[in-house]
DNA sequence: TTGACATATTCCCATAAGAGAATGTAATTT
DNA sequence: AAATTACATTCTCTTATGGGAATATGTCAA
């Protein structure tokens, strides 16, 4: 099996850097596709394709207004990612603590660095 | 250009569901590869390959102990993801607010939808 | 040394991709 | 209706998978 589709879920969708840029850009307020093209400097077809992926996983909303389509980031859809990453928060706190402790003990018991290459 | 390598950054690495499972499993404490295989039920070569990806982007640490290798999640490396997603927090709060307000006003001033195309 | 155990790597294959170019489509304007 | 504007889709091509099977590497035990 090859890699999962970018449209399979939000995790896959945000793996692409340009899609993350688009999400940031569209977070403030809705914008037509042309604005994204101008602001971020990507090719228009590329933007449309990325928007399609983002839409399929619900990361952006769209509404039509005349001949333009207005897109906006659906911040709610990013929440699960935030929460998933947040479950590790307690661990990185512990790790910082451990690193700190190790650093302190290293300073206290300072001794010459042993050379692993010394044969005898 | 094809899709970016899973080893290009943490965002790409966590796009794979099994790698996320491994990260969760290894967050509590370090474990040998065999434990992961048993606990999650993946093929051993598959686990090794996923661990290699996770290692390349710094999401797990490894140390050798006899003939086994002990892996542990490096929670610190997940922090950037958490922070990136967190930048949208203010927007999802606003959106909830907006949705709430819209629902209320819709009930109060029920009237036909105005047509934006009206020129004057 | 030989064998068992724990991992890692390699090969093959089907799939999904993202970029670029060209083209299609719908809504506006003249 | 014809031209224009704003997007979306399709096609081609190169690249990166991720799984399964087989194999290689490294370490400890007898």
PDB file of C-alpha atoms (C1' of nucleotides) in Angstrom:
ATOM      1  CA  UNK A   1       0.000   0.000   0.000  1.00  0.00           C
ATOM      2  CA  UNK A   2       1.267   3.463  -0.813  1.00  0.00           C
ATOM      3  CA  UNK A   3       0.953   6.471   1.394  1.00  0.00           C
ATOM      4  CA  UNK A   4      -2.550   7.452   2.501  1.00  0.00           C
ATOM      5  CA  UNK A   5      -4.369  10.068   0.486  1.00  0.00           C
ATOM      6  CA  UNK A   6      -3.983  13.687   1.510  1.00  0.00           C
ATOM      7  CA  UNK A   7      -7.756  13.750   1.534  1.00  0.00           C
ATOM      8  CA  UNK A   8      -7.984  10.965   4.074  1.00  0.00           C
ATOM      9  CA  UNK A   9      -7.830  13.255   7.093  1.00  0.00           C
ATOM     10  CA  UNK A  10      -6.609  16.575   8.448  1.00  0.00           C
ATOM     11  CA  UNK A  11      -3.255  15.114   9.456  1.00  0.00           C
ATOM     12  CA  UNK A  12      -2.465  14.190   5.887  1.00  0.00           C
ATOM     13  CA  UNK A  13      -3.844  17.423   4.520  1.00  0.00           C
ATOM     14  CA  UNK A  14      -1.635  19.659   6.643  1.00  0.00           C
ATOM     15  CA  UNK A  15       1.474  17.675   5.794  1.00  0.00           C
ATOM     16  CA  UNK A  16       1.844  19.911   2.760  1.00  0.00           C
ATOM     17  CA  UNK A  17       3.559  23.218   3.631  1.00  0.00           C
ATOM     18  CA  UNK A  18       1.644  25.230   1.071  1.00  0.00           C
ATOM     19  CA  UNK A  19      -1.642  24.045   2.432  1.00  0.00           C
ATOM     20  CA  UNK A  20      -0.560  25.221   5.853  1.00  0.00           C
ATOM     21  CA  UNK A  21       0.249  28.610   4.386  1.00  0.00           C
ATOM     22  CA  UNK A  22      -3.161  28.762   2.814  1.00  0.00           C
ATOM     23  CA  UNK A  23      -4.828  27.833   6.079  1.00  0.00           C
ATOM     24  CA  UNK A  24      -3.018  30.607   7.902  1.00  0.00           C
ATOM     25  CA  UNK A  25      -3.911  33.089   5.196  1.00  0.00           C
ATOM     26  CA  UNK A  26      -7.573  32.126   5.212  1.00  0.00           C
ATOM     27  CA  UNK A  27      -7.878  32.082   8.963  1.00  0.00           C
ATOM     28  CA  UNK A  28      -8.369  35.823   9.380  1.00  0.00           C
ATOM     29  CA  UNK A  29     -11.200  36.166   6.909  1.00  0.00           C
ATOM     30  CA  UNK A  30     -12.638  34.687   3.768  1.00  0.00           C
ATOM     31  CA  UNK A  31     -10.882  35.408   0.498  1.00  0.00           C
ATOM     32  CA  UNK A  32     -11.364  34.696  -3.185  1.00  0.00           C
ATOM     33  CA  UNK A  33      -8.916  32.326  -4.870  1.00  0.00           C
ATOM     34  CA  UNK A  34      -7.263  35.173  -6.719  1.00  0.00           C
ATOM     35  CA  UNK A  35      -6.201  36.783  -3.468  1.00  0.00           C
ATOM     36  CA  UNK A  36      -4.477  33.619  -2.372  1.00  0.00           C
ATOM     37  CA  UNK A  37      -2.647  33.395  -5.666  1.00  0.00           C
ATOM     38  CA  UNK A  38      -1.475  36.982  -5.353  1.00  0.00           C
ATOM     39  CA  UNK A  39      -0.625  36.868  -1.682  1.00  0.00           C
ATOM     40  CA  UNK A  40       1.219  33.577  -1.611  1.00  0.00           C
ATOM     41  CA  UNK A  41       2.561  33.546  -5.150  1.00  0.00           C
ATOM     42  CA  UNK A  42       1.514  30.029  -6.115  1.00  0.00           C
ATOM     43  CA  UNK A  43       0.115  29.066  -9.493  1.00  0.00           C
ATOM     44  CA  UNK A  44      -3.641  29.380  -9.687  1.00  0.00           C
ATOM     45  CA  UNK A  45      -4.266  25.736 -10.588  1.00  0.00           C
ATOM     46  CA  UNK A  46      -2.077  24.731  -7.713  1.00  0.00           C
ATOM     47  CA  UNK A  47      -4.116  26.821  -5.294  1.00  0.00           C
ATOM     48  CA  UNK A  48      -7.353  25.347  -6.598  1.00  0.00           C
ATOM     49  CA  UNK A  49      -6.018  21.851  -6.146  1.00  0.00           C
ATOM     50  CA  UNK A  50      -4.865  22.511  -2.626  1.00  0.00           C
ATOM     51  CA  UNK A  51      -8.187  24.084  -1.783  1.00  0.00           C
ATOM     52  CA  UNK A  52      -9.937  21.008  -3.021  1.00  0.00           C
ATOM     53  CA  UNK A  53      -7.935  18.838  -0.660  1.00  0.00           C
ATOM     54  CA  UNK A  54      -8.550  21.197   2.236  1.00  0.00           C
ATOM     55  CA  UNK A  55     -12.231  21.243   1.490  1.00  0.00           C
ATOM     56  CA  UNK A  56     -12.533  17.482   1.344  1.00  0.00           C
ATOM     57  CA  UNK A  57     -11.275  17.147   4.881  1.00  0.00           C
ATOM     58  CA  UNK A  58     -13.295  20.107   6.081  1.00  0.00           C
ATOM     59  CA  UNK A  59     -10.377  22.411   6.780  1.00  0.00           C
ATOM     60  CA  UNK A  60     -11.888  25.200   4.701  1.00  0.00           C
ATOM     61  CA  UNK A  61     -15.375  26.378   3.883  1.00  0.00           C
ATOM     62  CA  UNK A  62     -16.433  27.898   0.604  1.00  0.00           C
ATOM     63  CA  UNK A  63     -19.269  30.019  -0.638  1.00  0.00           C
ATOM     64  CA  UNK A  64     -19.938  31.448  -4.037  1.00  0.00           C
ATOM     65  CA  UNK A  65     -20.263  35.155  -4.696  1.00  0.00           C
ATOM     66  CA  UNK A  66     -20.797  36.016  -8.305  1.00  0.00           C
ATOM     67  CA  UNK A  67     -17.991  34.548 -10.318  1.00  0.00           C
ATOM     68  CA  UNK A  68     -15.683  34.234  -7.394  1.00  0.00           C
ATOM     69  CA  UNK A  69     -15.556  31.665  -4.662  1.00  0.00           C
ATOM     70  CA  UNK A  70     -14.758  32.778  -1.171  1.00  0.00           C
ATOM     71  CA  UNK A  71     -12.780  30.425   1.002  1.00  0.00           C
ATOM     72  CA  UNK A  72     -12.247  30.580   4.719  1.00  0.00           C
ATOM     73  CA  UNK A  73     -10.374  28.387   7.147  1.00  0.00           C
ATOM     74  CA  UNK A  74     -12.562  26.257   9.333  1.00  0.00           C
ATOM     75  CA  UNK A  75     -10.527  26.595  12.507  1.00  0.00           C
ATOM     76  CA  UNK A  76     -12.727  24.074  14.268  1.00  0.00           C
ATOM     77  CA  UNK A  77     -11.289  21.349  12.067  1.00  0.00           C
ATOM     78  CA  UNK A  78      -7.805  22.092  13.318  1.00  0.00           C
ATOM     79  CA  UNK A  79      -8.807  21.562  16.883  1.00  0.00           C
ATOM     80  CA  UNK A  80      -8.419  17.771  16.852  1.00  0.00           C
ATOM     81  CA  UNK A  81      -4.811  18.187  15.741  1.00  0.00           C
ATOM     82  CA  UNK A  82      -4.200  20.626  18.543  1.00  0.00           C
ATOM     83  CA  UNK A  83      -5.713  18.252  21.014  1.00  0.00           C
ATOM     84  CA  UNK A  84      -3.794  15.258  19.760  1.00  0.00           C
ATOM     85  CA  UNK A  85      -0.504  17.110  20.056  1.00  0.00           C
ATOM     86  CA  UNK A  86      -1.628  18.424  23.415  1.00  0.00           C
ATOM     87  CA  UNK A  87      -1.792  14.945  24.888  1.00  0.00           C
ATOM     88  CA  UNK A  88       1.997  14.953  24.835  1.00  0.00           C
ATOM     89  CA  UNK A  89       2.256  18.123  26.845  1.00  0.00           C
ATOM     90  CA  UNK A  90       2.711  16.358  30.145  1.00  0.00           C
ATOM     91  CA  UNK A  91       5.537  14.363  28.661  1.00  0.00           C
ATOM     92  CA  UNK A  92       7.496  17.255  27.314  1.00  0.00           C
ATOM     93  CA  UNK A  93       7.200  18.894  30.690  1.00  0.00           C
ATOM     94  CA  UNK A  94       8.629  15.786  32.297  1.00  0.00           C
ATOM     95  CA  UNK A  95      11.412  15.667  29.747  1.00  0.00           C
ATOM     96  CA  UNK A  96      12.386  19.252  30.356  1.00  0.00           C
ATOM     97  CA  UNK A  97      12.549  18.465  34.036  1.00  0.00           C
ATOM     98  CA  UNK A  98      14.730  15.458  33.371  1.00  0.00           C
ATOM     99  CA  UNK A  99      17.055  17.390  31.110  1.00  0.00           C
ATOM    100  CA  UNK A 100      17.383  20.077  33.708  1.00  0.00           C
ATOM    101  CA  UNK A 101      18.187  17.584  36.417  1.00  0.00           C
ATOM    102  CA  UNK A 102      20.706  15.817  34.244  1.00  0.00           C
ATOM    103  CA  UNK A 103      22.409  19.074  33.401  1.00  0.00           C
ATOM    104  CA  UNK A 104      22.735  19.941  37.055  1.00  0.00           C
ATOM    105  CA  UNK A 105      24.186  16.596  38.029  1.00  0.00           C
ATOM    106  CA  UNK A 106      26.584  16.756  35.090  1.00  0.00           C
ATOM    107  CA  UNK A 107      27.932  20.028  36.363  1.00  0.00           C
ATOM    108  CA  UNK A 108      28.298  18.707  39.877  1.00  0.00           C
ATOM    109  CA  UNK A 109      30.114  15.496  38.989  1.00  0.00           C
ATOM    110  CA  UNK A 110      32.218  17.061  36.290  1.00  0.00           C
ATOM    111  CA  UNK A 111      35.031  14.804  35.185  1.00  0.00           C
ATOM    112  CA  UNK A 112      37.242  14.338  32.115  1.00  0.00           C
ATOM    113  CA  UNK A 113      35.450  13.138  29.028  1.00  0.00           C
ATOM    114  CA  UNK A 114      36.410   9.550  28.350  1.00  0.00           C
ATOM    115  CA  UNK A 115      37.707   8.743  24.893  1.00  0.00           C
ATOM    116  CA  UNK A 116      35.915   5.722  23.474  1.00  0.00           C
ATOM    117  CA  UNK A 117      38.663   5.115  20.946  1.00  0.00           C
ATOM    118  CA  UNK A 118      41.364   4.470  23.544  1.00  0.00           C
ATOM    119  CA  UNK A 119      42.264   0.863  23.132  1.00  0.00           C
ATOM    120  CA  UNK A 120      44.188   0.297  26.337  1.00  0.00           C
TER     121      UNK A 120
ATOM    122  CA  UNK B   1       7.463  17.200  -7.823  1.00  0.00           C
ATOM    123  CA  UNK B   2       5.878  14.426  -5.852  1.00  0.00           C
ATOM    124  CA  UNK B   3       4.655  14.646  -2.303  1.00  0.00           C
ATOM    125  CA  UNK B   4       7.289  15.659   0.228  1.00  0.00           C
ATOM    126  CA  UNK B   5       9.160  12.921   2.017  1.00  0.00           C
ATOM    127  CA  UNK B   6       7.760  11.656   5.280  1.00  0.00           C
ATOM    128  CA  UNK B   7      11.194  12.397   6.653  1.00  0.00           C
ATOM    129  CA  UNK B   8      11.058  16.040   5.647  1.00  0.00           C
ATOM    130  CA  UNK B   9       9.477  17.212   8.887  1.00  0.00           C
ATOM    131  CA  UNK B  10       7.265  16.274  11.793  1.00  0.00           C
ATOM    132  CA  UNK B  11       4.091  17.277   9.941  1.00  0.00           C
ATOM    133  CA  UNK B  12       4.770  14.723   7.244  1.00  0.00           C
ATOM    134  CA  UNK B  13       5.887  12.085   9.700  1.00  0.00           C
ATOM    135  CA  UNK B  14       2.708  12.189  11.763  1.00  0.00           C
ATOM    136  CA  UNK B  15       0.504  12.005   8.692  1.00  0.00           C
ATOM    137  CA  UNK B  16       0.784   8.239   8.954  1.00  0.00           C
ATOM    138  CA  UNK B  17      -1.721   6.809  11.474  1.00  0.00           C
ATOM    139  CA  UNK B  18       0.521   3.979  12.561  1.00  0.00           C
ATOM    140  CA  UNK B  19       3.308   6.348  13.340  1.00  0.00           C
ATOM    141  CA  UNK B  20       0.941   8.290  15.535  1.00  0.00           C
ATOM    142  CA  UNK B  21       0.037   5.101  17.351  1.00  0.00           C
ATOM    143  CA  UNK B  22       3.689   4.364  17.889  1.00  0.00           C
ATOM    144  CA  UNK B  23       4.288   7.844  19.229  1.00  0.00           C
ATOM    145  CA  UNK B  24       1.479   7.488  21.727  1.00  0.00           C
ATOM    146  CA  UNK B  25       2.732   4.101  22.801  1.00  0.00           C
ATOM    147  CA  UNK B  26       6.296   5.318  23.255  1.00  0.00           C
ATOM    148  CA  UNK B  27       5.327   8.468  25.087  1.00  0.00           C
ATOM    149  CA  UNK B  28       4.934   6.866  28.497  1.00  0.00           C
ATOM    150  CA  UNK B  29       8.310   5.177  28.574  1.00  0.00           C
ATOM    151  CA  UNK B  30      10.970   3.673  26.384  1.00  0.00           C
ATOM    152  CA  UNK B  31      10.326   0.291  24.842  1.00  0.00           C
ATOM    153  CA  UNK B  32      12.128  -2.242  22.704  1.00  0.00           C
ATOM    154  CA  UNK B  33      10.903  -2.777  19.161  1.00  0.00           C
ATOM    155  CA  UNK B  34       9.462  -6.156  20.043  1.00  0.00           C
ATOM    156  CA  UNK B  35       7.071  -4.583  22.519  1.00  0.00           C
ATOM    157  CA  UNK B  36       5.713  -2.278  19.861  1.00  0.00           C
ATOM    158  CA  UNK B  37       5.191  -5.194  17.517  1.00  0.00           C
ATOM    159  CA  UNK B  38       3.313  -7.116  20.186  1.00  0.00           C
ATOM    160  CA  UNK B  39       1.311  -4.208  21.533  1.00  0.00           C
ATOM    161  CA  UNK B  40       0.212  -2.680  18.251  1.00  0.00           C
ATOM    162  CA  UNK B  41       0.170  -5.812  16.116  1.00  0.00           C
ATOM    163  CA  UNK B  42       2.144  -4.488  13.168  1.00  0.00           C
ATOM    164  CA  UNK B  43       4.782  -6.471  11.279  1.00  0.00           C
ATOM    165  CA  UNK B  44       8.242  -6.091  12.724  1.00  0.00           C
ATOM    166  CA  UNK B  45       9.813  -4.714   9.527  1.00  0.00           C
ATOM    167  CA  UNK B  46       7.002  -2.222   9.317  1.00  0.00           C
ATOM    168  CA  UNK B  47       7.665  -1.017  12.835  1.00  0.00           C
ATOM    169  CA  UNK B  48      11.368  -0.673  12.129  1.00  0.00           C
ATOM    170  CA  UNK B  49      10.649   1.357   9.039  1.00  0.00           C
ATOM    171  CA  UNK B  50       8.276   3.672  10.828  1.00  0.00           C
ATOM    172  CA  UNK B  51      10.760   4.113  13.640  1.00  0.00           C
ATOM    173  CA  UNK B  52      13.376   5.109  11.146  1.00  0.00           C
ATOM    174  CA  UNK B  53      11.143   7.842   9.797  1.00  0.00           C
ATOM    175  CA  UNK B  54      10.273   9.036  13.291  1.00  0.00           C
ATOM    176  CA  UNK B  55      13.930   9.091  14.218  1.00  0.00           C
ATOM    177  CA  UNK B  56      14.960  11.088  11.198  1.00  0.00           C
ATOM    178  CA  UNK B  57      12.661  13.921  12.151  1.00  0.00           C
ATOM    179  CA  UNK B  58      13.560  13.666  15.811  1.00  0.00           C
ATOM    180  CA  UNK B  59      10.192  12.413  17.027  1.00  0.00           C
ATOM    181  CA  UNK B  60      11.744   9.473  18.842  1.00  0.00           C
ATOM    182  CA  UNK B  61      15.010   8.809  20.598  1.00  0.00           C
ATOM    183  CA  UNK B  62      16.813   5.503  20.651  1.00  0.00           C
ATOM    184  CA  UNK B  63      19.456   3.866  22.751  1.00  0.00           C
ATOM    185  CA  UNK B  64      20.970   0.428  22.555  1.00  0.00           C
ATOM    186  CA  UNK B  65      20.775  -2.063  25.349  1.00  0.00           C
ATOM    187  CA  UNK B  66      22.338  -5.373  24.554  1.00  0.00           C
ATOM    188  CA  UNK B  67      20.706  -6.750  21.485  1.00  0.00           C
ATOM    189  CA  UNK B  68      17.647  -4.637  21.785  1.00  0.00           C
ATOM    190  CA  UNK B  69      17.092  -1.010  20.956  1.00  0.00           C
ATOM    191  CA  UNK B  70      14.954   1.071  23.222  1.00  0.00           C
ATOM    192  CA  UNK B  71      12.829   3.766  21.658  1.00  0.00           C
ATOM    193  CA  UNK B  72      11.066   6.611  23.344  1.00  0.00           C
ATOM    194  CA  UNK B  73       8.939   9.450  22.054  1.00  0.00           C
ATOM    195  CA  UNK B  74      10.633  12.815  22.087  1.00  0.00           C
ATOM    196  CA  UNK B  75       7.633  14.851  23.150  1.00  0.00           C
ATOM    197  CA  UNK B  76       9.533  18.094  22.639  1.00  0.00           C
ATOM    198  CA  UNK B  77       9.471  17.494  18.905  1.00  0.00           C
ATOM    199  CA  UNK B  78       5.682  17.455  18.945  1.00  0.00           C
ATOM    200  CA  UNK B  79       5.514  20.869  20.510  1.00  0.00           C
ATOM    201  CA  UNK B  80       5.857  22.823  17.259  1.00  0.00           C
ATOM    202  CA  UNK B  81       2.820  21.016  15.903  1.00  0.00           C
ATOM    203  CA  UNK B  82       0.873  21.856  19.005  1.00  0.00           C
ATOM    204  CA  UNK B  83       1.888  25.472  18.743  1.00  0.00           C
ATOM    205  CA  UNK B  84       1.095  25.714  15.057  1.00  0.00           C
ATOM    206  CA  UNK B  85      -2.379  24.349  15.623  1.00  0.00           C
ATOM    207  CA  UNK B  86      -2.712  26.570  18.651  1.00  0.00           C
ATOM    208  CA  UNK B  87      -2.397  29.715  16.553  1.00  0.00           C
ATOM    209  CA  UNK B  88      -5.892  28.969  15.277  1.00  0.00           C
ATOM    210  CA  UNK B  89      -7.381  28.822  18.718  1.00  0.00           C
ATOM    211  CA  UNK B  90      -8.559  32.437  18.677  1.00  0.00           C
ATOM    212  CA  UNK B  91     -10.307  31.776  15.390  1.00  0.00           C
ATOM    213  CA  UNK B  92     -12.216  28.763  16.474  1.00  0.00           C
ATOM    214  CA  UNK B  93     -13.361  30.695  19.497  1.00  0.00           C
ATOM    215  CA  UNK B  94     -14.506  33.539  17.259  1.00  0.00           C
ATOM    216  CA  UNK B  95     -16.244  31.156  14.951  1.00  0.00           C
ATOM    217  CA  UNK B  96     -18.181  29.551  17.734  1.00  0.00           C
ATOM    218  CA  UNK B  97     -19.178  33.012  18.869  1.00  0.00           C
ATOM    219  CA  UNK B  98     -20.224  33.996  15.380  1.00  0.00           C
ATOM    220  CA  UNK B  99     -22.247  30.854  14.905  1.00  0.00           C
ATOM    221  CA  UNK B 100     -23.988  31.467  18.179  1.00  0.00           C
ATOM    222  CA  UNK B 101     -24.769  35.084  17.338  1.00  0.00           C
ATOM    223  CA  UNK B 102     -25.973  34.222  13.884  1.00  0.00           C
ATOM    224  CA  UNK B 103     -28.300  31.624  15.259  1.00  0.00           C
ATOM    225  CA  UNK B 104     -29.774  34.130  17.680  1.00  0.00           C
ATOM    226  CA  UNK B 105     -30.202  36.939  15.153  1.00  0.00           C
ATOM    227  CA  UNK B 106     -31.707  34.565  12.649  1.00  0.00           C
ATOM    228  CA  UNK B 107     -34.378  33.737  15.100  1.00  0.00           C
ATOM    229  CA  UNK B 108     -35.027  37.345  16.070  1.00  0.00           C
ATOM    230  CA  UNK B 109     -35.006  39.157  12.709  1.00  0.00           C
ATOM    231  CA  UNK B 110     -36.226  36.458  10.443  1.00  0.00           C
ATOM    232  CA  UNK B 111     -36.444  38.009   6.947  1.00  0.00           C
ATOM    233  CA  UNK B 112     -35.652  37.196   3.317  1.00  0.00           C
ATOM    234  CA  UNK B 113     -31.950  36.896   2.453  1.00  0.00           C
ATOM    235  CA  UNK B 114     -30.698  40.149   0.890  1.00  0.00           C
ATOM    236  CA  UNK B 115     -29.260  39.967  -2.609  1.00  0.00           C
ATOM    237  CA  UNK B 116     -25.667  41.296  -2.757  1.00  0.00           C
ATOM    238  CA  UNK B 117     -26.020  41.947  -6.478  1.00  0.00           C
ATOM    239  CA  UNK B 118     -28.443  44.817  -5.899  1.00  0.00           C
ATOM    240  CA  UNK B 119     -26.670  47.840  -7.334  1.00  0.00           C
ATOM    241  CA  UNK B 120     -28.635  50.663  -5.714  1.00  0.00           C
TER     242      UNK B 120
ATOM    243  C1'  DT C   1      32.139 -21.383  16.759  1.00  0.00           C
ATOM    244  C1'  DT C   2      27.290 -22.296  16.161  1.00  0.00           C
ATOM    245  C1'  DG C   3      22.699 -21.094  16.996  1.00  0.00           C
ATOM    246  C1'  DA C   4      18.987 -18.293  18.672  1.00  0.00           C
ATOM    247  C1'  DC C   5      17.145 -13.792  19.278  1.00  0.00           C
ATOM    248  C1'  DA C   6      16.252  -8.712  18.168  1.00  0.00           C
ATOM    249  C1'  DT C   7      16.268  -5.398  14.577  1.00  0.00           C
ATOM    250  C1'  DA C   8      17.232  -3.325  10.232  1.00  0.00           C
ATOM    251  C1'  DT C   9      17.429  -3.305   5.283  1.00  0.00           C
ATOM    252  C1'  DT C  10      16.360  -4.501   0.554  1.00  0.00           C
ATOM    253  C1'  DC C  11      13.342  -5.803  -3.363  1.00  0.00           C
ATOM    254  C1'  DC C  12       9.166  -5.560  -5.720  1.00  0.00           C
ATOM    255  C1'  DC C  13       4.717  -3.445  -6.560  1.00  0.00           C
ATOM    256  C1'  DA C  14       0.600  -0.595  -6.661  1.00  0.00           C
ATOM    257  C1'  DT C  15      -0.776   3.924  -5.384  1.00  0.00           C
ATOM    258  C1'  DA C  16      -0.909   8.805  -4.540  1.00  0.00           C
ATOM    259  C1'  DA C  17       1.193  12.898  -4.958  1.00  0.00           C
ATOM    260  C1'  DG C  18       2.286  17.832  -6.680  1.00  0.00           C
ATOM    261  C1'  DA C  19       4.084  20.801 -10.351  1.00  0.00           C
ATOM    262  C1'  DG C  20       3.343  22.694 -14.969  1.00  0.00           C
ATOM    263  C1'  DA C  21       0.778  23.292 -19.098  1.00  0.00           C
ATOM    264  C1'  DA C  22      -3.359  23.195 -21.466  1.00  0.00           C
ATOM    265  C1'  DT C  23      -8.118  23.141 -21.349  1.00  0.00           C
ATOM    266  C1'  DG C  24     -12.910  23.360 -19.537  1.00  0.00           C
ATOM    267  C1'  DT C  25     -16.710  25.952 -17.288  1.00  0.00           C
ATOM    268  C1'  DA C  26     -19.520  29.392 -15.166  1.00  0.00           C
ATOM    269  C1'  DA C  27     -20.543  34.262 -14.328  1.00  0.00           C
ATOM    270  C1'  DT C  28     -19.870  39.248 -16.057  1.00  0.00           C
ATOM    271  C1'  DT C  29     -19.319  42.824 -18.974  1.00  0.00           C
ATOM    272  C1'  DT C  30     -19.636  45.188 -23.345  1.00  0.00           C
TER     273       DT C  30
ATOM    274  C1'  DA D   1     -23.417  37.016 -28.676  1.00  0.00           C
ATOM    275  C1'  DA D   2     -18.440  37.734 -28.043  1.00  0.00           C
ATOM    276  C1'  DA D   3     -14.848  38.745 -25.061  1.00  0.00           C
ATOM    277  C1'  DT D   4     -13.249  38.639 -20.366  1.00  0.00           C
ATOM    278  C1'  DT D   5     -12.785  37.215 -15.756  1.00  0.00           C
ATOM    279  C1'  DA D   6     -12.360  33.712 -12.013  1.00  0.00           C
ATOM    280  C1'  DC D   7     -11.755  29.101 -11.046  1.00  0.00           C
ATOM    281  C1'  DA D   8     -11.623  24.075 -11.636  1.00  0.00           C
ATOM    282  C1'  DT D   9     -10.125  19.978 -13.997  1.00  0.00           C
ATOM    283  C1'  DT D  10      -7.297  16.988 -16.797  1.00  0.00           C
ATOM    284  C1'  DC D  11      -2.910  15.090 -18.526  1.00  0.00           C
ATOM    285  C1'  DT D  12       1.808  13.931 -18.124  1.00  0.00           C
ATOM    286  C1'  DC D  13       5.763  12.918 -15.460  1.00  0.00           C
ATOM    287  C1'  DT D  14       8.828  12.220 -11.596  1.00  0.00           C
ATOM    288  C1'  DT D  15       9.091  10.875  -6.967  1.00  0.00           C
ATOM    289  C1'  DA D  16       7.971   8.874  -2.549  1.00  0.00           C
ATOM    290  C1'  DT D  17       5.788   5.847  -0.462  1.00  0.00           C
ATOM    291  C1'  DG D  18       4.146   1.575   2.742  1.00  0.00           C
ATOM    292  C1'  DG D  19       3.208  -3.277   2.851  1.00  0.00           C
ATOM    293  C1'  DG D  20       4.897  -8.134   2.368  1.00  0.00           C
ATOM    294  C1'  DA D  21       8.519 -11.321   1.867  1.00  0.00           C
ATOM    295  C1'  DA D  22      13.126 -12.410   2.108  1.00  0.00           C
ATOM    296  C1'  DT D  23      17.477 -11.378   3.763  1.00  0.00           C
ATOM    297  C1'  DA D  24      21.193  -9.062   6.308  1.00  0.00           C
ATOM    298  C1'  DT D  25      23.300  -7.406  10.634  1.00  0.00           C
ATOM    299  C1'  DG D  26      24.330  -7.424  15.376  1.00  0.00           C
ATOM    300  C1'  DT D  27      24.341  -9.430  20.069  1.00  0.00           C
ATOM    301  C1'  DC D  28      24.123 -12.882  23.452  1.00  0.00           C
ATOM    302  C1'  DA D  29      24.041 -17.846  24.789  1.00  0.00           C
ATOM    303  C1'  DA D  30      25.762 -22.675  24.788  1.00  0.00           C
TER     304       DA D  30
END
